[in-house]
XYZ file of N, CA and C in Angstrom:
195
model
N -2.552 -23.989 14.411
C -2.305 -24.436 13.062
C -2.297 -23.210 12.143
N -1.284 -23.104 11.351
C -1.198 -21.997 10.393
C -1.910 -22.392 9.109
N -2.264 -21.379 8.324
C -2.921 -21.656 7.042
C -2.577 -20.566 6.036
N -2.923 -20.842 4.788
C -2.646 -19.928 3.675
C -3.922 -19.312 3.115
N -4.984 -19.316 3.890
C -6.281 -18.870 3.374
C -6.238 -17.421 2.903
N -5.685 -16.531 3.719
C -5.640 -15.113 3.326
C -4.811 -14.936 2.053
N -3.676 -15.587 1.984
C -2.819 -15.503 0.794
C -3.552 -16.001 -0.444
N -4.178 -17.155 -0.336
C -4.900 -17.726 -1.478
C -6.067 -16.840 -1.894
N -6.798 -16.336 -0.913
C -7.956 -15.483 -1.189
C -7.521 -14.199 -1.888
N -6.491 -13.542 -1.351
C -6.037 -12.276 -1.938
C -5.439 -12.472 -3.323
N -4.716 -13.566 -3.532
C -4.134 -13.837 -4.849
C -5.200 -14.000 -5.916
N -6.378 -14.417 -5.507
C -7.486 -14.602 -6.453
C -8.440 -13.421 -6.467
N -8.142 -12.390 -5.691
C -8.976 -11.195 -5.665
C -10.346 -11.417 -5.060
N -10.429 -12.280 -4.071
C -11.705 -12.625 -3.451
C -11.828 -11.902 -2.109
N -12.984 -11.310 -1.853
C -13.246 -10.662 -0.567
C -13.616 -11.725 0.467
N -13.374 -11.411 1.738
C -13.767 -12.316 2.813
C -15.253 -12.652 2.725
N -16.064 -11.648 2.430
C -17.507 -11.839 2.353
C -17.885 -12.844 1.264
N -17.199 -12.758 0.133
C -17.508 -13.648 -0.985
C -17.082 -15.084 -0.684
N -15.913 -15.245 -0.066
C -15.460 -16.582 0.314
C -16.414 -17.179 1.347
N -16.804 -16.370 2.315
C -17.732 -16.830 3.346
C -19.048 -17.301 2.725
N -19.587 -16.524 1.796
C -20.842 -16.892 1.148
C -20.704 -18.201 0.365
N -19.586 -18.365 -0.318
C -19.363 -19.580 -1.103
C -19.259 -20.818 -0.220
N -18.763 -20.631 1.011
C -18.569 -21.758 1.912
C -19.715 -21.943 2.905
N -20.634 -20.985 2.948
C -21.762 -21.074 3.865
C -21.402 -20.785 5.309
N -20.435 -19.873 5.501
C -20.032 -19.460 6.848
C -20.075 -17.937 6.917
N -19.815 -17.379 8.094
C -19.822 -15.927 8.241
C -18.468 -15.328 7.859
N -18.482 -14.036 7.569
C -17.236 -13.334 7.282
C -16.322 -13.391 8.497
N -16.910 -13.360 9.695
C -16.128 -13.426 10.921
C -15.385 -14.753 11.027
N -15.993 -15.820 10.554
C -15.327 -17.126 10.559
C -14.098 -17.094 9.671
N -14.228 -16.500 8.500
C -13.085 -16.401 7.592
C -11.980 -15.567 8.234
N -12.342 -14.438 8.832
C -11.359 -13.595 9.504
C -10.657 -14.337 10.631
N -11.412 -15.090 11.408
C -10.820 -15.855 12.510
C -9.899 -16.954 12.001
N -10.280 -17.590 10.907
C -9.408 -18.595 10.297
C -8.098 -17.957 9.839
N -8.213 -16.843 9.136
C -7.025 -16.176 8.595
C -6.081 -15.707 9.697
N -6.633 -15.310 10.832
C -5.810 -14.808 11.935
C -5.355 -15.906 12.883
N -5.710 -17.143 12.597
C -5.281 -18.259 13.419
C -6.000 -18.373 14.750
N -7.128 -17.694 14.890
C -7.897 -17.759 16.138
C -8.882 -18.922 16.147
N -9.037 -19.576 15.004
C -10.038 -20.633 14.875
C -9.504 -21.709 13.945
N -9.593 -22.962 14.381
C -9.259 -24.093 13.520
C -10.556 -24.654 12.959
N -10.610 -24.894 11.667
C -11.867 -25.313 11.044
C -12.230 -26.749 11.381
N -13.501 -27.032 11.240
C -13.959 -28.423 11.313
C -13.393 -29.133 10.081
N -13.376 -30.445 10.125
C -12.887 -31.196 8.969
C -13.764 -30.922 7.750
N -15.066 -30.724 7.982
C -15.983 -30.424 6.875
C -15.617 -29.091 6.212
N -15.338 -28.068 7.019
C -14.960 -26.772 6.459
C -13.602 -26.848 5.781
N -12.682 -27.625 6.337
C -11.368 -27.802 5.697
C -11.532 -28.412 4.305
N -12.421 -29.396 4.178
C -12.668 -30.000 2.866
C -13.327 -29.007 1.915
N -14.255 -28.189 2.416
C -14.889 -27.175 1.564
C -13.846 -26.190 1.040
N -12.933 -25.760 1.910
C -11.861 -24.850 1.490
C -10.966 -25.526 0.447
N -10.662 -26.781 0.680
C -9.829 -27.542 -0.253
C -10.479 -27.609 -1.635
N -11.740 -27.895 -1.667
C -12.453 -27.973 -2.948
C -12.567 -26.598 -3.604
N -12.828 -25.582 -2.786
C -12.985 -24.232 -3.326
C -11.703 -23.767 -4.012
N -10.570 -23.964 -3.344
C -9.288 -23.510 -3.894
C -8.628 -24.545 -4.799
N -9.252 -25.717 -4.936
C -8.723 -26.804 -5.767
C -7.300 -27.161 -5.357
N -7.103 -27.282 -4.048
C -5.819 -27.659 -3.469
C -6.065 -28.731 -2.414
N -5.029 -29.459 -2.069
C -5.178 -30.427 -0.980
C -5.251 -29.674 0.348
N -5.815 -30.328 1.331
C -5.884 -29.723 2.664
C -4.480 -29.374 3.144
N -3.514 -30.256 2.864
C -2.134 -30.025 3.284
C -1.509 -28.808 2.614
N -2.016 -28.424 1.438
C -1.504 -27.231 0.747
C -2.092 -25.946 1.330
N -3.150 -26.057 2.103
C -3.800 -24.892 2.705
C -3.420 -24.741 4.169
N -3.381 -25.863 4.883
C -3.117 -25.840 6.325
C -1.742 -26.407 6.630
N -1.030 -25.731 7.518
C 0.318 -26.147 7.915
C 0.264 -26.572 9.373
N 0.424 -27.887 9.589
C 0.392 -28.408 10.949
C 1.784 -28.319 11.553
N 1.863 -27.743 12.739
C 3.141 -27.634 13.442
C 3.003 -28.296 14.810
N 3.875 -29.241 15.098
C 3.885 -29.861 16.427
C 4.283 -28.794 17.445
N 3.640 -28.836 18.601
C 4.003 -27.838 19.615
C 4.882 -28.434 20.679
């Protein structure tokens, strides 16, 4: 699943460390999300949605394989 987390974070001038702290996860989790190595739990997806004030669908791009 692709996502726009890195784009959204950089557009707002937020460091990975700061986003991680706001969401209660590690910086490594944010890096893994941004690189597509990790798909978030539904709880983390909702936290990201609330943090960026966007719908989950505006952050994550589901592609059928």
